[in-house]
């Protein structure tokens, strides 16, 4: 997959394509990943390994819920919007994902009630993660790569800044010492919600999903693909936390941050090439 995407990029360059947009995407993703590692490292230092495991458990469960809410719609947006420029589809996709957030949240709430899983903060992550993902993939669909870089970097800067403020607040006041995990997860979620502000402007509750239904044959394989991807990034952590405990999960999640670095270039190529090739023209 990586080499195929790389060769496609070279082919576009041969046709006279300038890689300025790709540079914005890859820089945004690299800085996002670096600041994400910094955030989780700071959280682990503040909380300790076991309590950090609870944070990882909620983040993983939350983004598993995001995957089930979005159901391949982000890929559909970056595929169809560059060519069709149909804002009604984007609005319907955003509204559909918002409603699916409630279903994903009910599943999480059931796990809290019936299995005593420490997952209540994951509900906020579901709504924040959906807002963020729809927003940044819409920017990719609009081929606004510079703005995309600003948003993905700004979101991580916000997380790190809010976590630092939260740490000093607790250190000087002694408040929330028993709710450190909840405080860290609140900070984590708020940054996603703030970065996804465009998503809330897209919501349109006329409950018409005609455009989404028309593209279900594309969305279904994309949803299956995203579920498999989530099994690598989220489901494994939920299972480790449930079976082996939070201490093991805390160590695993920290180690996984290094592995995530190897996914930056392939992900950046995909994020950039999909809307460019879907647009049907080489932009110079």
PDB file of C-alpha atoms in Angstrom:
ATOM      1  CA  UNK A   1       0.000   0.000   0.000  1.00  0.00           C
ATOM      2  CA  UNK A   2       2.774   2.436   0.921  1.00  0.00           C
ATOM      3  CA  UNK A   3       4.749   1.847  -2.272  1.00  0.00           C
ATOM      4  CA  UNK A   4       1.643   2.073  -4.453  1.00  0.00           C
ATOM      5  CA  UNK A   5       0.749   5.446  -2.903  1.00  0.00           C
ATOM      6  CA  UNK A   6       4.332   6.655  -3.185  1.00  0.00           C
ATOM      7  CA  UNK A   7       4.460   5.725  -6.872  1.00  0.00           C
ATOM      8  CA  UNK A   8       1.162   7.532  -7.441  1.00  0.00           C
ATOM      9  CA  UNK A   9       2.638  10.650  -5.862  1.00  0.00           C
ATOM     10  CA  UNK A  10       5.709  10.405  -8.119  1.00  0.00           C
ATOM     11  CA  UNK A  11       3.435  10.041 -11.139  1.00  0.00           C
ATOM     12  CA  UNK A  12       1.615  13.248 -10.227  1.00  0.00           C
ATOM     13  CA  UNK A  13       4.935  15.052  -9.799  1.00  0.00           C
ATOM     14  CA  UNK A  14       5.998  13.940 -13.268  1.00  0.00           C
ATOM     15  CA  UNK A  15       2.816  15.497 -14.635  1.00  0.00           C
ATOM     16  CA  UNK A  16       3.841  18.846 -13.191  1.00  0.00           C
ATOM     17  CA  UNK A  17       2.130  18.564  -9.828  1.00  0.00           C
ATOM     18  CA  UNK A  18       3.570  20.599  -6.969  1.00  0.00           C
ATOM     19  CA  UNK A  19       3.843  18.851  -3.614  1.00  0.00           C
ATOM     20  CA  UNK A  20       3.137  21.886  -1.439  1.00  0.00           C
ATOM     21  CA  UNK A  21      -0.168  20.418  -0.250  1.00  0.00           C
ATOM     22  CA  UNK A  22       1.473  17.109   0.649  1.00  0.00           C
ATOM     23  CA  UNK A  23       4.153  18.938   2.643  1.00  0.00           C
ATOM     24  CA  UNK A  24       1.434  20.628   4.716  1.00  0.00           C
ATOM     25  CA  UNK A  25      -0.264  17.276   5.339  1.00  0.00           C
ATOM     26  CA  UNK A  26       2.861  15.375   6.368  1.00  0.00           C
ATOM     27  CA  UNK A  27       4.184  18.201   8.560  1.00  0.00           C
ATOM     28  CA  UNK A  28       0.791  18.452  10.253  1.00  0.00           C
ATOM     29  CA  UNK A  29       0.696  14.704  10.880  1.00  0.00           C
ATOM     30  CA  UNK A  30       4.298  14.539  12.134  1.00  0.00           C
ATOM     31  CA  UNK A  31       3.846  17.404  14.599  1.00  0.00           C
ATOM     32  CA  UNK A  32       0.452  15.991  15.634  1.00  0.00           C
ATOM     33  CA  UNK A  33       2.045  12.615  16.392  1.00  0.00           C
ATOM     34  CA  UNK A  34       4.965  14.188  18.261  1.00  0.00           C
ATOM     35  CA  UNK A  35       2.729  16.338  20.446  1.00  0.00           C
ATOM     36  CA  UNK A  36       0.404  13.375  20.961  1.00  0.00           C
ATOM     37  CA  UNK A  37       3.336  11.375  22.323  1.00  0.00           C
ATOM     38  CA  UNK A  38       4.243  14.320  24.570  1.00  0.00           C
ATOM     39  CA  UNK A  39       0.672  14.507  25.888  1.00  0.00           C
ATOM     40  CA  UNK A  40       0.510  10.821  26.755  1.00  0.00           C
ATOM     41  CA  UNK A  41       4.009  10.865  28.263  1.00  0.00           C
ATOM     42  CA  UNK A  42       3.024  13.796  30.479  1.00  0.00           C
ATOM     43  CA  UNK A  43      -0.194  12.013  31.457  1.00  0.00           C
ATOM     44  CA  UNK A  44       1.758   8.864  32.380  1.00  0.00           C
ATOM     45  CA  UNK A  45       4.182  10.883  34.517  1.00  0.00           C
ATOM     46  CA  UNK A  46       1.318  12.603  36.318  1.00  0.00           C
ATOM     47  CA  UNK A  47      -0.852   9.524  36.858  1.00  0.00           C
ATOM     48  CA  UNK A  48       1.495   6.567  37.124  1.00  0.00           C
ATOM     49  CA  UNK A  49       1.263   3.484  34.933  1.00  0.00           C
ATOM     50  CA  UNK A  50      -1.925   1.904  36.299  1.00  0.00           C
ATOM     51  CA  UNK A  51      -4.020   5.067  36.379  1.00  0.00           C
ATOM     52  CA  UNK A  52      -2.621   5.951  32.964  1.00  0.00           C
ATOM     53  CA  UNK A  53      -3.961   2.581  31.821  1.00  0.00           C
ATOM     54  CA  UNK A  54      -7.466   3.763  32.730  1.00  0.00           C
ATOM     55  CA  UNK A  55      -6.948   6.824  30.527  1.00  0.00           C
ATOM     56  CA  UNK A  56      -5.790   4.607  27.654  1.00  0.00           C
ATOM     57  CA  UNK A  57      -8.789   2.309  28.218  1.00  0.00           C
ATOM     58  CA  UNK A  58     -11.207   5.226  27.856  1.00  0.00           C
ATOM     59  CA  UNK A  59      -9.417   6.734  24.853  1.00  0.00           C
ATOM     60  CA  UNK A  60      -9.387   3.382  23.053  1.00  0.00           C
ATOM     61  CA  UNK A  61     -13.033   2.618  23.849  1.00  0.00           C
ATOM     62  CA  UNK A  62     -13.990   6.157  22.840  1.00  0.00           C
ATOM     63  CA  UNK A  63     -12.333   5.927  19.437  1.00  0.00           C
ATOM     64  CA  UNK A  64     -13.777   2.485  18.890  1.00  0.00           C
ATOM     65  CA  UNK A  65     -17.130   4.211  19.364  1.00  0.00           C
ATOM     66  CA  UNK A  66     -16.069   6.940  16.909  1.00  0.00           C
ATOM     67  CA  UNK A  67     -15.339   4.260  14.295  1.00  0.00           C
ATOM     68  CA  UNK A  68     -18.803   2.770  14.758  1.00  0.00           C
ATOM     69  CA  UNK A  69     -20.385   6.237  14.571  1.00  0.00           C
ATOM     70  CA  UNK A  70     -18.626   7.383  11.409  1.00  0.00           C
ATOM     71  CA  UNK A  71     -19.006   4.091   9.471  1.00  0.00           C
ATOM     72  CA  UNK A  72     -16.685   5.063   6.627  1.00  0.00           C
ATOM     73  CA  UNK A  73     -18.293   8.466   6.071  1.00  0.00           C
ATOM     74  CA  UNK A  74     -15.003  10.371   6.405  1.00  0.00           C
ATOM     75  CA  UNK A  75     -13.522   8.367   3.531  1.00  0.00           C
ATOM     76  CA  UNK A  76     -16.679   9.013   1.515  1.00  0.00           C
ATOM     77  CA  UNK A  77     -16.382  12.766   2.139  1.00  0.00           C
ATOM     78  CA  UNK A  78     -12.769  12.921   0.925  1.00  0.00           C
ATOM     79  CA  UNK A  79     -13.680  10.764  -2.088  1.00  0.00           C
ATOM     80  CA  UNK A  80     -16.870  12.422  -3.347  1.00  0.00           C
ATOM     81  CA  UNK A  81     -16.663  16.046  -2.214  1.00  0.00           C
ATOM     82  CA  UNK A  82     -13.629  17.055  -4.351  1.00  0.00           C
ATOM     83  CA  UNK A  83     -15.526  16.087  -7.503  1.00  0.00           C
ATOM     84  CA  UNK A  84     -19.176  16.744  -6.614  1.00  0.00           C
ATOM     85  CA  UNK A  85     -18.805  19.697  -4.194  1.00  0.00           C
ATOM     86  CA  UNK A  86     -22.096  18.555  -2.666  1.00  0.00           C
ATOM     87  CA  UNK A  87     -22.393  20.165   0.762  1.00  0.00           C
ATOM     88  CA  UNK A  88     -25.741  18.462   1.374  1.00  0.00           C
ATOM     89  CA  UNK A  89     -23.990  15.070   1.505  1.00  0.00           C
ATOM     90  CA  UNK A  90     -21.466  16.391   4.026  1.00  0.00           C
ATOM     91  CA  UNK A  91     -24.248  17.846   6.184  1.00  0.00           C
ATOM     92  CA  UNK A  92     -26.213  14.601   6.114  1.00  0.00           C
ATOM     93  CA  UNK A  93     -23.078  12.582   6.898  1.00  0.00           C
ATOM     94  CA  UNK A  94     -22.239  14.828   9.864  1.00  0.00           C
ATOM     95  CA  UNK A  95     -25.795  14.635  11.228  1.00  0.00           C
ATOM     96  CA  UNK A  96     -25.930  10.856  10.756  1.00  0.00           C
ATOM     97  CA  UNK A  97     -22.622  10.473  12.621  1.00  0.00           C
ATOM     98  CA  UNK A  98     -23.923  12.724  15.422  1.00  0.00           C
ATOM     99  CA  UNK A  99     -26.985  10.513  15.882  1.00  0.00           C
ATOM    100  CA  UNK A 100     -24.809   7.394  15.774  1.00  0.00           C
ATOM    101  CA  UNK A 101     -22.756   8.900  18.611  1.00  0.00           C
ATOM    102  CA  UNK A 102     -25.742   8.405  20.893  1.00  0.00           C
ATOM    103  CA  UNK A 103     -25.966   4.722  19.949  1.00  0.00           C
ATOM    104  CA  UNK A 104     -22.235   4.245  20.580  1.00  0.00           C
ATOM    105  CA  UNK A 105     -22.619   6.077  23.901  1.00  0.00           C
ATOM    106  CA  UNK A 106     -25.472   3.769  24.944  1.00  0.00           C
ATOM    107  CA  UNK A 107     -23.202   0.762  24.317  1.00  0.00           C
ATOM    108  CA  UNK A 108     -20.497   2.331  26.486  1.00  0.00           C
ATOM    109  CA  UNK A 109     -23.035   3.203  29.174  1.00  0.00           C
ATOM    110  CA  UNK A 110     -24.261  -0.399  29.179  1.00  0.00           C
ATOM    111  CA  UNK A 111     -20.675  -1.559  29.763  1.00  0.00           C
ATOM    112  CA  UNK A 112     -20.440   0.861  32.697  1.00  0.00           C
ATOM    113  CA  UNK A 113     -23.712  -0.306  34.246  1.00  0.00           C
ATOM    114  CA  UNK A 114     -23.539  -4.053  33.679  1.00  0.00           C
ATOM    115  CA  UNK A 115     -19.793  -4.724  33.805  1.00  0.00           C
ATOM    116  CA  UNK A 116     -18.632  -1.872  36.071  1.00  0.00           C
ATOM    117  CA  UNK A 117     -16.190  -0.802  33.347  1.00  0.00           C
ATOM    118  CA  UNK A 118     -14.479   2.543  34.147  1.00  0.00           C
ATOM    119  CA  UNK A 119     -15.586   4.004  30.823  1.00  0.00           C
ATOM    120  CA  UNK A 120     -17.934   6.906  31.547  1.00  0.00           C
ATOM    121  CA  UNK A 121     -15.496   9.582  30.233  1.00  0.00           C
ATOM    122  CA  UNK A 122     -15.288   7.674  26.936  1.00  0.00           C
ATOM    123  CA  UNK A 123     -18.709   9.072  26.018  1.00  0.00           C
ATOM    124  CA  UNK A 124     -17.302  12.597  25.755  1.00  0.00           C
ATOM    125  CA  UNK A 125     -14.417  11.251  23.677  1.00  0.00           C
ATOM    126  CA  UNK A 126     -16.919   9.711  21.245  1.00  0.00           C
ATOM    127  CA  UNK A 127     -18.591  13.061  20.571  1.00  0.00           C
ATOM    128  CA  UNK A 128     -15.280  14.956  20.459  1.00  0.00           C
ATOM    129  CA  UNK A 129     -13.566  12.388  18.226  1.00  0.00           C
ATOM    130  CA  UNK A 130     -16.440  12.348  15.757  1.00  0.00           C
ATOM    131  CA  UNK A 131     -16.512  16.152  15.557  1.00  0.00           C
ATOM    132  CA  UNK A 132     -12.764  16.305  14.997  1.00  0.00           C
ATOM    133  CA  UNK A 133     -12.621  13.562  12.361  1.00  0.00           C
ATOM    134  CA  UNK A 134     -15.540  14.871  10.299  1.00  0.00           C
ATOM    135  CA  UNK A 135     -14.009  18.369  10.411  1.00  0.00           C
ATOM    136  CA  UNK A 136     -10.490  17.446   9.301  1.00  0.00           C
ATOM    137  CA  UNK A 137     -11.658  15.052   6.584  1.00  0.00           C
ATOM    138  CA  UNK A 138     -13.970  17.761   5.262  1.00  0.00           C
ATOM    139  CA  UNK A 139     -10.937  20.049   5.060  1.00  0.00           C
ATOM    140  CA  UNK A 140      -9.114  17.324   3.125  1.00  0.00           C
ATOM    141  CA  UNK A 141     -12.114  16.986   0.829  1.00  0.00           C
ATOM    142  CA  UNK A 142     -12.017  20.737   0.223  1.00  0.00           C
ATOM    143  CA  UNK A 143      -8.254  20.351  -0.403  1.00  0.00           C
ATOM    144  CA  UNK A 144      -7.464  22.951   2.240  1.00  0.00           C
ATOM    145  CA  UNK A 145      -4.235  21.299   3.342  1.00  0.00           C
ATOM    146  CA  UNK A 146      -2.731  24.298   5.102  1.00  0.00           C
ATOM    147  CA  UNK A 147      -5.832  24.679   7.240  1.00  0.00           C
ATOM    148  CA  UNK A 148      -5.753  20.935   7.898  1.00  0.00           C
ATOM    149  CA  UNK A 149      -2.205  21.246   9.249  1.00  0.00           C
ATOM    150  CA  UNK A 150      -3.190  24.155  11.488  1.00  0.00           C
ATOM    151  CA  UNK A 151      -6.117  22.215  12.960  1.00  0.00           C
ATOM    152  CA  UNK A 152      -4.327  18.920  13.651  1.00  0.00           C
ATOM    153  CA  UNK A 153      -1.369  20.733  15.205  1.00  0.00           C
ATOM    154  CA  UNK A 154      -3.532  23.204  17.110  1.00  0.00           C
ATOM    155  CA  UNK A 155      -5.592  20.399  18.611  1.00  0.00           C
ATOM    156  CA  UNK A 156      -2.488  18.748  20.111  1.00  0.00           C
ATOM    157  CA  UNK A 157      -1.090  22.079  21.296  1.00  0.00           C
ATOM    158  CA  UNK A 158      -4.412  22.659  23.062  1.00  0.00           C
ATOM    159  CA  UNK A 159      -4.279  19.240  24.716  1.00  0.00           C
ATOM    160  CA  UNK A 160      -0.739  19.749  26.006  1.00  0.00           C
ATOM    161  CA  UNK A 161      -1.460  23.296  27.183  1.00  0.00           C
ATOM    162  CA  UNK A 162      -4.669  22.313  28.988  1.00  0.00           C
ATOM    163  CA  UNK A 163      -2.965  19.321  30.603  1.00  0.00           C
ATOM    164  CA  UNK A 164      -0.146  21.549  31.865  1.00  0.00           C
ATOM    165  CA  UNK A 165      -2.648  24.026  33.318  1.00  0.00           C
ATOM    166  CA  UNK A 166      -4.606  21.196  34.919  1.00  0.00           C
ATOM    167  CA  UNK A 167      -1.428  19.774  36.461  1.00  0.00           C
ATOM    168  CA  UNK A 168      -0.404  23.089  38.033  1.00  0.00           C
ATOM    169  CA  UNK A 169      -3.954  23.728  39.221  1.00  0.00           C
ATOM    170  CA  UNK A 170      -4.047  20.385  41.033  1.00  0.00           C
ATOM    171  CA  UNK A 171      -0.494  20.828  42.361  1.00  0.00           C
ATOM    172  CA  UNK A 172      -1.220  24.245  43.897  1.00  0.00           C
ATOM    173  CA  UNK A 173      -4.781  23.648  45.120  1.00  0.00           C
ATOM    174  CA  UNK A 174      -4.824  19.935  45.932  1.00  0.00           C
ATOM    175  CA  UNK A 175      -8.246  19.641  44.292  1.00  0.00           C
ATOM    176  CA  UNK A 176      -9.291  16.736  42.069  1.00  0.00           C
ATOM    177  CA  UNK A 177      -6.541  14.438  43.358  1.00  0.00           C
ATOM    178  CA  UNK A 178      -9.073  11.602  43.437  1.00  0.00           C
ATOM    179  CA  UNK A 179     -10.282  12.414  39.908  1.00  0.00           C
ATOM    180  CA  UNK A 180      -7.010  12.868  38.056  1.00  0.00           C
ATOM    181  CA  UNK A 181      -7.951  10.387  35.321  1.00  0.00           C
ATOM    182  CA  UNK A 182     -11.268  12.141  34.732  1.00  0.00           C
ATOM    183  CA  UNK A 183      -9.497  15.516  34.585  1.00  0.00           C
ATOM    184  CA  UNK A 184      -6.956  14.284  32.026  1.00  0.00           C
ATOM    185  CA  UNK A 185      -9.722  12.741  29.900  1.00  0.00           C
ATOM    186  CA  UNK A 186     -11.774  15.953  30.103  1.00  0.00           C
ATOM    187  CA  UNK A 187      -8.784  17.951  28.860  1.00  0.00           C
ATOM    188  CA  UNK A 188      -8.240  15.403  26.087  1.00  0.00           C
ATOM    189  CA  UNK A 189     -11.874  15.576  24.950  1.00  0.00           C
ATOM    190  CA  UNK A 190     -12.268  19.355  25.116  1.00  0.00           C
ATOM    191  CA  UNK A 191      -9.401  19.864  22.668  1.00  0.00           C
ATOM    192  CA  UNK A 192     -11.097  17.536  20.177  1.00  0.00           C
ATOM    193  CA  UNK A 193     -14.432  19.308  20.566  1.00  0.00           C
ATOM    194  CA  UNK A 194     -12.815  22.725  20.069  1.00  0.00           C
ATOM    195  CA  UNK A 195     -10.865  21.582  16.995  1.00  0.00           C
ATOM    196  CA  UNK A 196     -14.044  20.109  15.532  1.00  0.00           C
ATOM    197  CA  UNK A 197     -16.039  23.341  15.651  1.00  0.00           C
ATOM    198  CA  UNK A 198     -16.714  23.194  11.884  1.00  0.00           C
ATOM    199  CA  UNK A 199     -18.590  19.944  12.413  1.00  0.00           C
ATOM    200  CA  UNK A 200     -21.215  21.613  14.579  1.00  0.00           C
ATOM    201  CA  UNK A 201     -21.881  24.139  11.812  1.00  0.00           C
ATOM    202  CA  UNK A 202     -22.622  21.260   9.448  1.00  0.00           C
ATOM    203  CA  UNK A 203     -25.321  19.637  11.565  1.00  0.00           C
ATOM    204  CA  UNK A 204     -28.782  19.860  10.017  1.00  0.00           C
ATOM    205  CA  UNK A 205     -31.590  18.040  11.817  1.00  0.00           C
ATOM    206  CA  UNK A 206     -34.091  17.608   9.011  1.00  0.00           C
ATOM    207  CA  UNK A 207     -33.447  13.836   9.316  1.00  0.00           C
ATOM    208  CA  UNK A 208     -33.047  13.379   5.579  1.00  0.00           C
ATOM    209  CA  UNK A 209     -30.196  11.007   4.740  1.00  0.00           C
ATOM    210  CA  UNK A 210     -30.914  10.494   1.062  1.00  0.00           C
ATOM    211  CA  UNK A 211     -27.380  11.389  -0.054  1.00  0.00           C
ATOM    212  CA  UNK A 212     -25.835   9.107   2.565  1.00  0.00           C
ATOM    213  CA  UNK A 213     -28.106   6.243   1.528  1.00  0.00           C
ATOM    214  CA  UNK A 214     -27.167   6.794  -2.123  1.00  0.00           C
ATOM    215  CA  UNK A 215     -23.511   6.159  -1.268  1.00  0.00           C
ATOM    216  CA  UNK A 216     -23.996   3.203   1.101  1.00  0.00           C
ATOM    217  CA  UNK A 217     -22.331   0.780  -1.354  1.00  0.00           C
ATOM    218  CA  UNK A 218     -19.142   2.828  -1.042  1.00  0.00           C
ATOM    219  CA  UNK A 219     -19.480   3.513   2.687  1.00  0.00           C
ATOM    220  CA  UNK A 220     -19.955  -0.140   3.660  1.00  0.00           C
ATOM    221  CA  UNK A 221     -16.518  -1.381   2.471  1.00  0.00           C
ATOM    222  CA  UNK A 222     -14.947   1.806   3.878  1.00  0.00           C
ATOM    223  CA  UNK A 223     -16.636   1.092   7.222  1.00  0.00           C
ATOM    224  CA  UNK A 224     -15.327  -2.488   7.236  1.00  0.00           C
ATOM    225  CA  UNK A 225     -11.833  -1.198   6.466  1.00  0.00           C
ATOM    226  CA  UNK A 226     -12.031   1.371   9.266  1.00  0.00           C
ATOM    227  CA  UNK A 227     -13.171  -1.315  11.728  1.00  0.00           C
ATOM    228  CA  UNK A 228     -10.116  -3.414  10.857  1.00  0.00           C
ATOM    229  CA  UNK A 229      -7.930  -0.339  11.324  1.00  0.00           C
ATOM    230  CA  UNK A 230      -9.599   0.355  14.682  1.00  0.00           C
ATOM    231  CA  UNK A 231      -8.839  -3.229  15.742  1.00  0.00           C
ATOM    232  CA  UNK A 232      -5.155  -2.299  15.529  1.00  0.00           C
ATOM    233  CA  UNK A 233      -5.393   1.076  17.214  1.00  0.00           C
ATOM    234  CA  UNK A 234      -8.248   0.692  19.714  1.00  0.00           C
ATOM    235  CA  UNK A 235      -9.820  -2.751  20.073  1.00  0.00           C
ATOM    236  CA  UNK A 236      -6.560  -4.398  21.112  1.00  0.00           C
ATOM    237  CA  UNK A 237      -6.179  -1.929  23.997  1.00  0.00           C
ATOM    238  CA  UNK A 238      -9.762  -2.449  25.167  1.00  0.00           C
ATOM    239  CA  UNK A 239      -9.173  -6.208  25.216  1.00  0.00           C
ATOM    240  CA  UNK A 240      -5.818  -5.912  27.004  1.00  0.00           C
ATOM    241  CA  UNK A 241      -7.336  -3.650  29.652  1.00  0.00           C
ATOM    242  CA  UNK A 242     -10.284  -5.993  30.167  1.00  0.00           C
ATOM    243  CA  UNK A 243      -8.212  -9.193  30.325  1.00  0.00           C
ATOM    244  CA  UNK A 244      -4.818  -8.242  31.762  1.00  0.00           C
ATOM    245  CA  UNK A 245      -5.647  -5.116  33.743  1.00  0.00           C
ATOM    246  CA  UNK A 246      -4.789  -1.435  33.598  1.00  0.00           C
ATOM    247  CA  UNK A 247      -1.126  -1.757  34.563  1.00  0.00           C
ATOM    248  CA  UNK A 248      -0.395  -3.961  31.545  1.00  0.00           C
ATOM    249  CA  UNK A 249      -2.435  -1.667  29.312  1.00  0.00           C
ATOM    250  CA  UNK A 250      -0.553   1.411  30.535  1.00  0.00           C
ATOM    251  CA  UNK A 251       2.795  -0.108  29.545  1.00  0.00           C
ATOM    252  CA  UNK A 252       1.433  -1.368  26.228  1.00  0.00           C
ATOM    253  CA  UNK A 253      -0.076   1.984  25.266  1.00  0.00           C
ATOM    254  CA  UNK A 254       3.150   3.877  25.943  1.00  0.00           C
ATOM    255  CA  UNK A 255       5.113   1.403  23.813  1.00  0.00           C
ATOM    256  CA  UNK A 256       2.487   1.661  21.065  1.00  0.00           C
ATOM    257  CA  UNK A 257       3.180   5.392  20.703  1.00  0.00           C
ATOM    258  CA  UNK A 258       6.545   4.558  19.123  1.00  0.00           C
ATOM    259  CA  UNK A 259       4.900   2.188  16.645  1.00  0.00           C
ATOM    260  CA  UNK A 260       2.454   4.919  15.634  1.00  0.00           C
ATOM    261  CA  UNK A 261       5.349   6.937  14.261  1.00  0.00           C
ATOM    262  CA  UNK A 262       5.859   4.415  11.458  1.00  0.00           C
ATOM    263  CA  UNK A 263       2.284   4.997  10.254  1.00  0.00           C
ATOM    264  CA  UNK A 264       2.693   8.741   9.638  1.00  0.00           C
ATOM    265  CA  UNK A 265       4.000   8.666   6.064  1.00  0.00           C
ATOM    266  CA  UNK A 266       1.537   6.049   4.713  1.00  0.00           C
ATOM    267  CA  UNK A 267      -1.352   7.857   6.408  1.00  0.00           C
ATOM    268  CA  UNK A 268      -0.200  11.220   5.004  1.00  0.00           C
ATOM    269  CA  UNK A 269       0.021   9.794   1.490  1.00  0.00           C
ATOM    270  CA  UNK A 270      -3.511   8.421   1.799  1.00  0.00           C
ATOM    271  CA  UNK A 271      -4.887  11.658   3.261  1.00  0.00           C
ATOM    272  CA  UNK A 272      -3.388  13.678   0.417  1.00  0.00           C
ATOM    273  CA  UNK A 273      -3.768  11.422  -2.622  1.00  0.00           C
ATOM    274  CA  UNK A 274      -7.398  10.422  -2.052  1.00  0.00           C
ATOM    275  CA  UNK A 275      -8.932  13.910  -2.469  1.00  0.00           C
ATOM    276  CA  UNK A 276      -6.429  14.869  -5.177  1.00  0.00           C
ATOM    277  CA  UNK A 277      -7.151  11.839  -7.355  1.00  0.00           C
ATOM    278  CA  UNK A 278     -10.876  12.004  -6.606  1.00  0.00           C
ATOM    279  CA  UNK A 279     -10.944  15.599  -7.817  1.00  0.00           C
ATOM    280  CA  UNK A 280     -10.107  14.335 -11.288  1.00  0.00           C
ATOM    281  CA  UNK A 281      -7.543  16.982 -12.143  1.00  0.00           C
ATOM    282  CA  UNK A 282      -3.927  17.826 -11.434  1.00  0.00           C
ATOM    283  CA  UNK A 283      -3.684  21.136  -9.628  1.00  0.00           C
ATOM    284  CA  UNK A 284      -0.541  23.126 -10.305  1.00  0.00           C
TER     285      UNK A 284
END
